[in-house]
PDB file of C-alpha atoms in Angstrom:
ATOM      1  CA  ASP X  25       8.370 -11.665  -4.119  1.00  0.00           C
ATOM      2  CA  SER X  26      11.971 -11.613  -5.436  1.00  0.00           C
ATOM      3  CA  ASN X  27      13.426  -9.369  -2.713  1.00  0.00           C
ATOM      4  CA  GLY X  28      15.999 -11.990  -1.715  1.00  0.00           C
ATOM      5  CA  HIS X  29      14.599 -12.536   1.787  1.00  0.00           C
ATOM      6  CA  VAL X  30      12.059 -14.953   3.278  1.00  0.00           C
ATOM      7  CA  SER X  31       9.358 -13.359   5.417  1.00  0.00           C
ATOM      8  CA  PHE X  32       7.259 -15.031   8.117  1.00  0.00           C
ATOM      9  CA  ALA X  33       4.285 -15.185   5.731  1.00  0.00           C
ATOM     10  CA  GLU X  34       6.405 -16.742   2.966  1.00  0.00           C
ATOM     11  CA  PHE X  35       7.776 -19.349   5.374  1.00  0.00           C
ATOM     12  CA  VAL X  36       4.252 -20.317   6.470  1.00  0.00           C
ATOM     13  CA  GLU X  37       3.202 -20.645   2.827  1.00  0.00           C
ATOM     14  CA  TRP X  38       6.295 -22.768   2.064  1.00  0.00           C
ATOM     15  CA  ALA X  39       5.476 -25.092   4.977  1.00  0.00           C
ATOM     16  CA  GLU X  40       1.815 -25.482   4.002  1.00  0.00           C
ATOM     17  CA  VAL X  41       2.699 -26.437   0.416  1.00  0.00           C
ATOM     18  CA  ARG X  42       4.879 -29.228   1.838  1.00  0.00           C
ATOM     19  CA  GLY X  43       2.202 -30.461   4.223  1.00  0.00           C
ATOM     20  CA  VAL X  44       3.978 -29.167   7.331  1.00  0.00           C
ATOM     21  CA  THR X  45       1.507 -27.954   9.957  1.00  0.00           C
ATOM     22  CA  LEU X  46       2.910 -25.199  12.137  1.00  0.00           C
ATOM     23  CA  PRO X  47       1.465 -23.278  15.100  1.00  0.00           C
ATOM     24  CA  ILE X  48       1.486 -19.730  13.740  1.00  0.00           C
ATOM     25  CA  GLY X  49       0.329 -17.931  16.882  1.00  0.00           C
ATOM     26  CA  LEU X  50      -2.767 -16.163  15.563  1.00  0.00           C
ATOM     27  CA  ASP X  51      -4.705 -14.978  18.576  1.00  0.00           C
ATOM     28  CA  ASN X  52      -7.503 -12.434  19.033  1.00  0.00           C
ATOM     29  CA  PRO X  53      -9.131 -13.088  15.649  1.00  0.00           C
ATOM     30  CA  GLU X  54     -10.736 -10.018  14.076  1.00  0.00           C
ATOM     31  CA  GLY X  55     -13.741 -11.804  12.681  1.00  0.00           C
ATOM     32  CA  GLU X  56     -14.894 -14.975  10.951  1.00  0.00           C
ATOM     33  CA  LEU X  57     -11.937 -17.236  10.260  1.00  0.00           C
ATOM     34  CA  GLY X  58     -11.177 -18.474   6.773  1.00  0.00           C
ATOM     35  CA  PRO X  59      -8.740 -21.113   5.466  1.00  0.00           C
ATOM     36  CA  GLY X  60      -5.598 -21.473   7.563  1.00  0.00           C
ATOM     37  CA  GLY X  61      -7.097 -19.606  10.519  1.00  0.00           C
ATOM     38  CA  ILE X  62      -6.965 -16.264   8.696  1.00  0.00           C
ATOM     39  CA  ALA X  63      -9.651 -13.702   9.529  1.00  0.00           C
ATOM     40  CA  PHE X  64     -11.490 -12.277   6.538  1.00  0.00           C
ATOM     41  CA  PRO X  65     -11.304  -8.493   6.056  1.00  0.00           C
ATOM     42  CA  SER X  66     -14.313  -6.637   7.433  1.00  0.00           C
ATOM     43  CA  THR X  67     -15.314  -5.640   3.874  1.00  0.00           C
ATOM     44  CA  TRP X  68     -14.944  -9.137   2.338  1.00  0.00           C
ATOM     45  CA  LYS X  69     -17.738  -9.960  -0.164  1.00  0.00           C
ATOM     46  CA  GLY X  70     -16.275 -13.122  -1.662  1.00  0.00           C
ATOM     47  CA  PRO X  71     -16.827 -16.787  -0.738  1.00  0.00           C
ATOM     48  CA  ARG X  72     -16.052 -17.859   2.809  1.00  0.00           C
ATOM     49  CA  ASP X  73     -16.031 -21.636   2.580  1.00  0.00           C
ATOM     50  CA  GLN X  74     -12.719 -23.468   2.824  1.00  0.00           C
ATOM     51  CA  PHE X  75     -12.500 -24.541  -0.824  1.00  0.00           C
ATOM     52  CA  SER X  76     -13.805 -21.476  -2.689  1.00  0.00           C
ATOM     53  CA  ALA X  77     -12.040 -18.820  -0.625  1.00  0.00           C
ATOM     54  CA  GLN X  78      -8.600 -20.304  -1.320  1.00  0.00           C
ATOM     55  CA  GLY X  79      -8.663 -19.390  -5.004  1.00  0.00           C
ATOM     56  CA  HIS X  80     -10.771 -16.249  -4.799  1.00  0.00           C
ATOM     57  CA  ASN X  81      -9.226 -13.408  -6.835  1.00  0.00           C
ATOM     58  CA  ARG X  82     -11.660 -10.868  -8.228  1.00  0.00           C
ATOM     59  CA  ARG X  83     -12.233  -7.200  -9.066  1.00  0.00           C
ATOM     60  CA  GLN X  84     -15.770  -5.891  -8.617  1.00  0.00           C
ATOM     61  CA  GLY X  85     -17.185  -2.580  -9.822  1.00  0.00           C
ATOM     62  CA  ILE X  86     -18.470  -0.324  -7.023  1.00  0.00           C
ATOM     63  CA  VAL X  87     -22.062   0.913  -7.242  1.00  0.00           C
ATOM     64  CA  ASP X  88     -22.400   1.980  -3.589  1.00  0.00           C
ATOM     65  CA  LYS X  89     -22.720   5.774  -3.856  1.00  0.00           C
ATOM     66  CA  ALA X  90     -21.594   6.311  -0.258  1.00  0.00           C
ATOM     67  CA  LEU X  91     -18.368   4.377  -0.877  1.00  0.00           C
ATOM     68  CA  LEU X  92     -17.725   6.195  -4.159  1.00  0.00           C
ATOM     69  CA  LYS X  93     -18.177   9.469  -2.297  1.00  0.00           C
ATOM     70  CA  GLN X  94     -15.630   8.357   0.320  1.00  0.00           C
ATOM     71  CA  LEU X  95     -13.117   7.500  -2.404  1.00  0.00           C
ATOM     72  CA  GLN X  96     -13.625  10.865  -4.104  1.00  0.00           C
ATOM     73  CA  SER X  97     -13.153  12.508  -0.724  1.00  0.00           C
ATOM     74  CA  LEU X  98      -9.904  10.562  -0.257  1.00  0.00           C
ATOM     75  CA  MET X  99      -8.620  12.096  -3.475  1.00  0.00           C
ATOM     76  CA  ASP X 100      -9.833  15.586  -2.522  1.00  0.00           C
ATOM     77  CA  VAL X 101      -8.328  15.733   0.982  1.00  0.00           C
ATOM     78  CA  THR X 102      -4.914  14.504  -0.185  1.00  0.00           C
ATOM     79  CA  TYR X 103      -4.640  16.839  -3.184  1.00  0.00           C
ATOM     80  CA  LYS X 104      -1.665  19.243  -3.228  1.00  0.00           C
ATOM     81  CA  LYS X 105      -0.917  21.659  -6.045  1.00  0.00           C
ATOM     82  CA  VAL X 106       2.804  20.909  -6.098  1.00  0.00           C
ATOM     83  CA  TRP X 107       4.971  20.247  -9.167  1.00  0.00           C
ATOM     84  CA  THR X 108       7.997  17.950  -9.252  1.00  0.00           C
ATOM     85  CA  ARG X 109      10.235  16.904 -12.129  1.00  0.00           C
ATOM     86  CA  ASP X 110       8.485  13.514 -12.236  1.00  0.00           C
ATOM     87  CA  ARG X 111       5.529  15.430 -13.692  1.00  0.00           C
ATOM     88  CA  LYS X 112       7.546  16.016 -16.887  1.00  0.00           C
ATOM     89  CA  LYS X 113       6.453  12.707 -18.406  1.00  0.00           C
ATOM     90  CA  CYS X 114       2.772  13.635 -18.066  1.00  0.00           C
ATOM     91  CA  VAL X 115       0.890  15.323 -20.916  1.00  0.00           C
ATOM     92  CA  PRO X 116       0.412  18.150 -20.230  1.00  0.00           C
ATOM     93  CA  ALA X 117       3.338  18.420 -17.810  1.00  0.00           C
ATOM     94  CA  LYS X 118       1.518  20.602 -15.317  1.00  0.00           C
ATOM     95  CA  VAL X 119      -0.269  19.886 -12.057  1.00  0.00           C
ATOM     96  CA  PRO X 120      -4.001  19.244 -12.503  1.00  0.00           C
ATOM     97  CA  ASP X 121      -6.417  21.465 -10.573  1.00  0.00           C
ATOM     98  CA  GLY X 122      -8.164  18.388  -9.219  1.00  0.00           C
ATOM     99  CA  TYR X 123      -9.257  14.845  -9.973  1.00  0.00           C
ATOM    100  CA  ASN X 124     -12.668  13.401 -10.798  1.00  0.00           C
ATOM    101  CA  LEU X 125     -13.377   9.774  -9.936  1.00  0.00           C
ATOM    102  CA  VAL X 126     -14.925   8.085 -12.987  1.00  0.00           C
ATOM    103  CA  SER X 127     -15.293   4.582 -11.568  1.00  0.00           C
ATOM    104  CA  ALA X 128     -13.767   2.300  -8.962  1.00  0.00           C
ATOM    105  CA  MET X 129     -13.413  -1.390  -8.231  1.00  0.00           C
ATOM    106  CA  THR X 130     -12.793  -3.351  -5.071  1.00  0.00           C
ATOM    107  CA  SER X 131     -10.058  -5.967  -5.231  1.00  0.00           C
ATOM    108  CA  GLU X 132     -10.225  -9.250  -3.340  1.00  0.00           C
ATOM    109  CA  ASN X 133      -7.352 -11.733  -3.555  1.00  0.00           C
ATOM    110  CA  PHE X 134      -7.335 -14.275  -0.749  1.00  0.00           C
ATOM    111  CA  ALA X 135      -3.785 -15.532  -1.346  1.00  0.00           C
ATOM    112  CA  ASP X 136      -2.451 -11.965  -1.133  1.00  0.00           C
ATOM    113  CA  TRP X 137      -4.640 -11.181   1.868  1.00  0.00           C
ATOM    114  CA  LYS X 138      -3.393 -14.250   3.719  1.00  0.00           C
ATOM    115  CA  ARG X 139       0.251 -13.261   3.257  1.00  0.00           C
ATOM    116  CA  TYR X 140      -0.508  -9.673   4.210  1.00  0.00           C
ATOM    117  CA  TYR X 141      -2.505 -10.730   7.285  1.00  0.00           C
ATOM    118  CA  LEU X 142       0.296 -12.989   8.548  1.00  0.00           C
ATOM    119  CA  HIS X 143       2.961 -10.377   7.922  1.00  0.00           C
ATOM    120  CA  ARG X 144       0.932  -7.645   9.610  1.00  0.00           C
ATOM    121  CA  HIS X 145       0.419  -9.917  12.611  1.00  0.00           C
ATOM    122  CA  HIS X 146       4.184 -10.372  12.797  1.00  0.00           C
ATOM    123  CA  LEU X 147       4.737  -6.577  12.601  1.00  0.00           C
ATOM    124  CA  VAL X 148       2.202  -5.894  15.357  1.00  0.00           C
ATOM    125  CA  HIS X 149       4.061  -8.317  17.629  1.00  0.00           C
ATOM    126  CA  HIS X 150       7.442  -6.864  16.682  1.00  0.00           C
ATOM    127  CA  CYS X 151       6.337  -3.255  17.243  1.00  0.00           C
ATOM    128  CA  SER X 152       4.887  -4.074  20.669  1.00  0.00           C
ATOM    129  CA  THR X 153       7.844  -6.103  21.979  1.00  0.00           C
ATOM    130  CA  GLN X 154      11.033  -4.719  20.407  1.00  0.00           C
ATOM    131  CA  GLY X 155      11.378  -1.380  22.183  1.00  0.00           C
ATOM    132  CA  PHE X 156      10.856   1.808  20.215  1.00  0.00           C
ATOM    133  CA  PHE X 157       7.814   2.348  18.020  1.00  0.00           C
ATOM    134  CA  GLU X 158       6.771   5.719  16.605  1.00  0.00           C
ATOM    135  CA  LYS X 159       3.403   6.269  14.943  1.00  0.00           C
ATOM    136  CA  TYR X 160       3.133   8.161  11.649  1.00  0.00           C
ATOM    137  CA  ARG X 161      -0.105   9.449  10.168  1.00  0.00           C
ATOM    138  CA  PRO X 162      -0.218  10.142   6.434  1.00  0.00           C
ATOM    139  CA  LEU X 163      -2.494  12.655   4.699  1.00  0.00           C
ATOM    140  CA  THR X 164      -4.919   9.827   3.959  1.00  0.00           C
ATOM    141  CA  PHE X 165      -5.640   9.574   7.686  1.00  0.00           C
ATOM    142  CA  GLN X 166      -8.047  12.475   7.129  1.00  0.00           C
ATOM    143  CA  ALA X 167     -10.319  10.021   5.281  1.00  0.00           C
ATOM    144  CA  THR X 168     -11.676   8.772   8.591  1.00  0.00           C
ATOM    145  CA  GLU X 169     -14.672   6.923   7.144  1.00  0.00           C
ATOM    146  CA  LEU X 170     -12.452   4.759   4.942  1.00  0.00           C
ATOM    147  CA  TYR X 171     -10.060   4.045   7.796  1.00  0.00           C
ATOM    148  CA  GLU X 172     -12.996   2.988   9.953  1.00  0.00           C
ATOM    149  CA  ARG X 173     -14.554   0.941   7.149  1.00  0.00           C
ATOM    150  CA  HIS X 174     -11.397  -1.137   6.814  1.00  0.00           C
ATOM    151  CA  LYS X 175     -10.495  -1.179  10.516  1.00  0.00           C
ATOM    152  CA  ILE X 176      -7.020   0.118   9.712  1.00  0.00           C
ATOM    153  CA  ARG X 177      -4.565  -0.695  12.511  1.00  0.00           C
ATOM    154  CA  SER X 178      -2.659   2.584  12.489  1.00  0.00           C
ATOM    155  CA  GLU X 179      -2.044   2.541  16.247  1.00  0.00           C
ATOM    156  CA  THR X 180      -0.327  -0.842  16.504  1.00  0.00           C
ATOM    157  CA  CYS X 181       1.778  -1.252  13.359  1.00  0.00           C
ATOM    158  CA  ASN X 182       1.542   1.930  11.264  1.00  0.00           C
ATOM    159  CA  GLU X 183      -0.997   0.463   8.878  1.00  0.00           C
ATOM    160  CA  TRP X 184      -1.997   3.044   6.281  1.00  0.00           C
ATOM    161  CA  LEU X 185      -4.076   3.555   3.147  1.00  0.00           C
ATOM    162  CA  LEU X 186      -1.749   4.863   0.421  1.00  0.00           C
ATOM    163  CA  PHE X 187      -1.830   5.518  -3.341  1.00  0.00           C
ATOM    164  CA  HIS X 188       0.174   3.856  -6.106  1.00  0.00           C
ATOM    165  CA  GLY X 189      -0.074   5.385  -9.586  1.00  0.00           C
ATOM    166  CA  THR X 190       0.101   2.968 -12.511  1.00  0.00           C
ATOM    167  CA  SER X 191      -1.547   1.965 -15.810  1.00  0.00           C
ATOM    168  CA  THR X 192      -4.765  -0.006 -16.220  1.00  0.00           C
ATOM    169  CA  SER X 193      -2.934  -3.120 -17.430  1.00  0.00           C
ATOM    170  CA  SER X 194      -0.342  -2.943 -14.653  1.00  0.00           C
ATOM    171  CA  ALA X 195      -3.089  -2.418 -12.059  1.00  0.00           C
ATOM    172  CA  GLU X 196      -4.790  -5.666 -13.057  1.00  0.00           C
ATOM    173  CA  ALA X 197      -1.461  -7.526 -13.075  1.00  0.00           C
ATOM    174  CA  ILE X 198      -0.680  -6.305  -9.546  1.00  0.00           C
ATOM    175  CA  CYS X 199      -4.168  -7.163  -8.272  1.00  0.00           C
ATOM    176  CA  ARG X 200      -4.086 -10.610  -9.832  1.00  0.00           C
ATOM    177  CA  GLY X 201      -0.534 -11.357  -8.713  1.00  0.00           C
ATOM    178  CA  ASP X 202       1.428  -9.044  -6.427  1.00  0.00           C
ATOM    179  CA  PHE X 203       4.062  -6.327  -6.391  1.00  0.00           C
ATOM    180  CA  THR X 204       7.351  -7.772  -7.694  1.00  0.00           C
ATOM    181  CA  MET X 205      10.344  -6.469  -5.802  1.00  0.00           C
ATOM    182  CA  ARG X 206      12.849  -7.367  -8.523  1.00  0.00           C
ATOM    183  CA  LEU X 207      11.132  -4.705 -10.677  1.00  0.00           C
ATOM    184  CA  ALA X 208      10.952  -2.184  -7.850  1.00  0.00           C
ATOM    185  CA  GLY X 209      12.060   1.301  -8.800  1.00  0.00           C
ATOM    186  CA  ALA X 210      11.570   0.730 -12.536  1.00  0.00           C
ATOM    187  CA  ALA X 211       8.911   3.463 -12.713  1.00  0.00           C
ATOM    188  CA  THR X 212       9.600   5.624  -9.670  1.00  0.00           C
ATOM    189  CA  GLY X 213      13.391   5.569  -9.314  1.00  0.00           C
ATOM    190  CA  THR X 214      15.458   4.343  -6.373  1.00  0.00           C
ATOM    191  CA  LEU X 215      16.147   7.436  -4.260  1.00  0.00           C
ATOM    192  CA  TYR X 216      15.458   5.449  -1.069  1.00  0.00           C
ATOM    193  CA  GLY X 217      16.435   2.005  -2.325  1.00  0.00           C
ATOM    194  CA  ARG X 218      14.912  -0.639  -4.570  1.00  0.00           C
ATOM    195  CA  GLY X 219      11.567  -0.855  -2.849  1.00  0.00           C
ATOM    196  CA  THR X 220       7.968  -0.216  -3.878  1.00  0.00           C
ATOM    197  CA  TYR X 221       6.979   3.433  -3.522  1.00  0.00           C
ATOM    198  CA  PHE X 222       3.640   4.747  -2.290  1.00  0.00           C
ATOM    199  CA  ALA X 223       2.205   8.237  -1.900  1.00  0.00           C
ATOM    200  CA  GLU X 224       0.052   9.863   0.743  1.00  0.00           C
ATOM    201  CA  SER X 225      -1.027  12.481  -1.820  1.00  0.00           C
ATOM    202  CA  VAL X 226      -3.129  11.737  -4.873  1.00  0.00           C
ATOM    203  CA  THR X 227      -1.102  14.382  -6.747  1.00  0.00           C
ATOM    204  CA  LYS X 228       2.174  12.516  -6.231  1.00  0.00           C
ATOM    205  CA  ALA X 229       0.703   9.148  -7.244  1.00  0.00           C
ATOM    206  CA  ASP X 230      -0.811  10.753 -10.343  1.00  0.00           C
ATOM    207  CA  GLU X 231       2.703  11.534 -11.629  1.00  0.00           C
ATOM    208  CA  TYR X 232       3.131   7.796 -12.343  1.00  0.00           C
ATOM    209  CA  ALA X 233      -0.338   7.154 -13.783  1.00  0.00           C
ATOM    210  CA  THR X 234      -0.773   6.648 -17.538  1.00  0.00           C
ATOM    211  CA  GLU X 235      -3.704   8.045 -19.516  1.00  0.00           C
ATOM    212  CA  ASP X 236      -5.623   5.643 -21.744  1.00  0.00           C
ATOM    213  CA  LYS X 237      -7.181   6.505 -25.114  1.00  0.00           C
ATOM    214  CA  ASP X 238     -10.251   7.942 -23.346  1.00  0.00           C
ATOM    215  CA  GLY X 239      -8.186  10.263 -21.174  1.00  0.00           C
ATOM    216  CA  ASN X 240      -8.712   8.146 -18.053  1.00  0.00           C
ATOM    217  CA  CYS X 241      -5.940   7.422 -15.554  1.00  0.00           C
ATOM    218  CA  CYS X 242      -5.570   4.653 -13.000  1.00  0.00           C
ATOM    219  CA  MET X 243      -4.175   4.301  -9.493  1.00  0.00           C
ATOM    220  CA  LEU X 244      -4.420   1.810  -6.666  1.00  0.00           C
ATOM    221  CA  VAL X 245      -5.422   2.410  -3.068  1.00  0.00           C
ATOM    222  CA  CYS X 246      -3.501  -0.057  -0.925  1.00  0.00           C
ATOM    223  CA  ARG X 247      -3.218  -1.089   2.665  1.00  0.00           C
ATOM    224  CA  VAL X 248       0.428  -0.749   3.611  1.00  0.00           C
ATOM    225  CA  ALA X 249       1.786  -2.105   6.900  1.00  0.00           C
ATOM    226  CA  GLY X 250       4.711   0.177   7.724  1.00  0.00           C
ATOM    227  CA  GLY X 251       5.725  -1.281  11.098  1.00  0.00           C
ATOM    228  CA  ARG X 252       8.828   0.410  12.490  1.00  0.00           C
ATOM    229  CA  VAL X 253       9.589   3.350  10.224  1.00  0.00           C
ATOM    230  CA  LEU X 254      12.996   4.703   9.268  1.00  0.00           C
ATOM    231  CA  TYR X 255      12.346   8.427   8.761  1.00  0.00           C
ATOM    232  CA  ASN X 256      14.667  10.372   6.455  1.00  0.00           C
ATOM    233  CA  ASP X 257      14.636  14.063   5.540  1.00  0.00           C
ATOM    234  CA  GLU X 258      18.013  14.302   3.802  1.00  0.00           C
ATOM    235  CA  VAL X 259      18.230  16.040   0.426  1.00  0.00           C
ATOM    236  CA  GLU X 260      20.568  13.336  -0.896  1.00  0.00           C
ATOM    237  CA  PRO X 261      19.934  10.142   1.108  1.00  0.00           C
ATOM    238  CA  ASN X 262      22.220   7.126   0.931  1.00  0.00           C
ATOM    239  CA  ALA X 263      19.889   4.622  -0.699  1.00  0.00           C
ATOM    240  CA  GLN X 264      22.016   1.570   0.038  1.00  0.00           C
ATOM    241  CA  ASP X 265      22.348   2.394   3.740  1.00  0.00           C
ATOM    242  CA  LEU X 266      18.608   2.931   4.043  1.00  0.00           C
ATOM    243  CA  GLN X 267      17.785  -0.300   2.234  1.00  0.00           C
ATOM    244  CA  ASP X 268      20.291  -2.251   4.339  1.00  0.00           C
ATOM    245  CA  ALA X 269      18.747  -0.917   7.573  1.00  0.00           C
ATOM    246  CA  VAL X 270      15.506  -2.610   6.506  1.00  0.00           C
ATOM    247  CA  LEU X 271      16.644  -5.745   4.681  1.00  0.00           C
ATOM    248  CA  LYS X 272      19.941  -6.606   6.363  1.00  0.00           C
ATOM    249  CA  ASP X 273      19.974  -5.063   9.834  1.00  0.00           C
ATOM    250  CA  ARG X 274      16.222  -5.694  10.302  1.00  0.00           C
ATOM    251  CA  LEU X 275      15.909  -2.634  12.524  1.00  0.00           C
ATOM    252  CA  TYR X 276      13.061  -1.167  10.484  1.00  0.00           C
ATOM    253  CA  HIS X 277      10.262  -2.363   8.238  1.00  0.00           C
ATOM    254  CA  SER X 278       9.732   0.663   5.962  1.00  0.00           C
ATOM    255  CA  ILE X 279      11.052   4.107   5.059  1.00  0.00           C
ATOM    256  CA  ILE X 280       9.412   7.525   4.922  1.00  0.00           C
ATOM    257  CA  GLY X 281      11.339   9.906   2.699  1.00  0.00           C
ATOM    258  CA  ASP X 282      10.270  13.410   3.676  1.00  0.00           C
ATOM    259  CA  ARG X 283      10.735  15.406   0.475  1.00  0.00           C
ATOM    260  CA  GLU X 284       8.011  17.709   1.758  1.00  0.00           C
ATOM    261  CA  LYS X 285      10.410  18.935   4.444  1.00  0.00           C
ATOM    262  CA  CYS X 286      13.642  19.075   2.460  1.00  0.00           C
ATOM    263  CA  ARG X 287      12.262  19.992  -0.991  1.00  0.00           C
ATOM    264  CA  ASN X 288       8.746  21.317  -0.333  1.00  0.00           C
ATOM    265  CA  THR X 289       7.234  18.498  -2.406  1.00  0.00           C
ATOM    266  CA  PHE X 290       5.853  15.213  -1.032  1.00  0.00           C
ATOM    267  CA  LYS X 291       6.457  12.462   1.487  1.00  0.00           C
ATOM    268  CA  GLU X 292       7.202   9.063  -0.029  1.00  0.00           C
ATOM    269  CA  TYR X 293       6.536   5.705   1.647  1.00  0.00           C
ATOM    270  CA  ILE X 294       8.743   2.750   0.728  1.00  0.00           C
ATOM    271  CA  VAL X 295       8.493  -0.950   1.585  1.00  0.00           C
ATOM    272  CA  PHE X 296      10.751  -3.800   0.479  1.00  0.00           C
ATOM    273  CA  ASP X 297       8.415  -6.752   1.020  1.00  0.00           C
ATOM    274  CA  ALA X 298       5.318  -7.337  -1.105  1.00  0.00           C
ATOM    275  CA  ASP X 299       3.610  -8.981   1.861  1.00  0.00           C
ATOM    276  CA  GLN X 300       3.377  -5.537   3.492  1.00  0.00           C
ATOM    277  CA  VAL X 301       0.944  -4.431   0.786  1.00  0.00           C
ATOM    278  CA  TYR X 302      -2.638  -5.400  -0.018  1.00  0.00           C
ATOM    279  CA  VAL X 303      -4.621  -3.727  -2.810  1.00  0.00           C
ATOM    280  CA  GLU X 304      -8.077  -2.564  -1.727  1.00  0.00           C
ATOM    281  CA  TYR X 305      -9.263  -0.423  -4.652  1.00  0.00           C
ATOM    282  CA  VAL X 306      -8.597   0.337  -8.291  1.00  0.00           C
ATOM    283  CA  LEU X 307      -9.509   3.951  -9.108  1.00  0.00           C
ATOM    284  CA  VAL X 308     -10.212   5.227 -12.617  1.00  0.00           C
ATOM    285  CA  TYR X 309     -10.230   9.011 -12.814  1.00  0.00           C
ATOM    286  CA  LYS X 310      -9.730  12.078 -14.972  1.00  0.00           C
ATOM    287  CA  ARG X 311      -7.334  14.961 -14.454  1.00  0.00           C
ATOM    288  CA  LEU X 312      -9.128  18.293 -14.214  1.00  0.00           C
ATOM    289  CA  PHE X 313      -7.693  21.510 -15.625  1.00  0.00           C
ATOM    290  CA  ASN X 314      -9.393  24.860 -15.191  1.00  0.00           C
TER     291      ASN X 314
END
């Protein structure tokens, strides 16, 4: 993923490509096992046979009214009427009074899921055996039905559902491929290092969404495995020190930048490894102004 480091999941993938069979220590499977001993997500609708699942990569429009209602609720409960300077590039440059979900798609990408599943397994082990582990609950935790639907492992490795604002074309590129760490910070800045930034509030993610010709915007809802979190509430954090604590010292797996505390704006969630992220939904919505 171009972050300059090899994760456990990337090493397993490297070995498999070269025909090297390794014991990868996957115990307590969560459900039906797919290729490579990987459990399918509880919401998986794609093929489950060995051959077809390997290449499965698809977006599917959601018609389930109950699920659409849950996604609208996710947007509603995480809304905050707070302005930041990142809103300046929006037209108009003011905070919407709400958001209306126009449509949504599920995203299934087995190659991405496999890497995410392996990396999450590694984080669960690390968090349970390496001493300190503090749990953090984002605003999205209020969307209890979605967390239950996806069996989010918030108690064991700080797994969360978070937003990522983007454009329609970029959303499809991310779903089809992955987040690219060499481009990290290109849209959101690098206040906490050159990682990929996620939001617990729909309002914050919306600052980075781009309207199309029909006035629709797009954002992703992703699983993010935070693991051991480096919490920071400094007004002017040292980005290099924070990044090094994750990538070089390996003491932490992610960062929470608490701008809500120090600037009365929003918390930001940052990871430096694409294998800590799996896209679950693509949301298309409109900004509402009274």
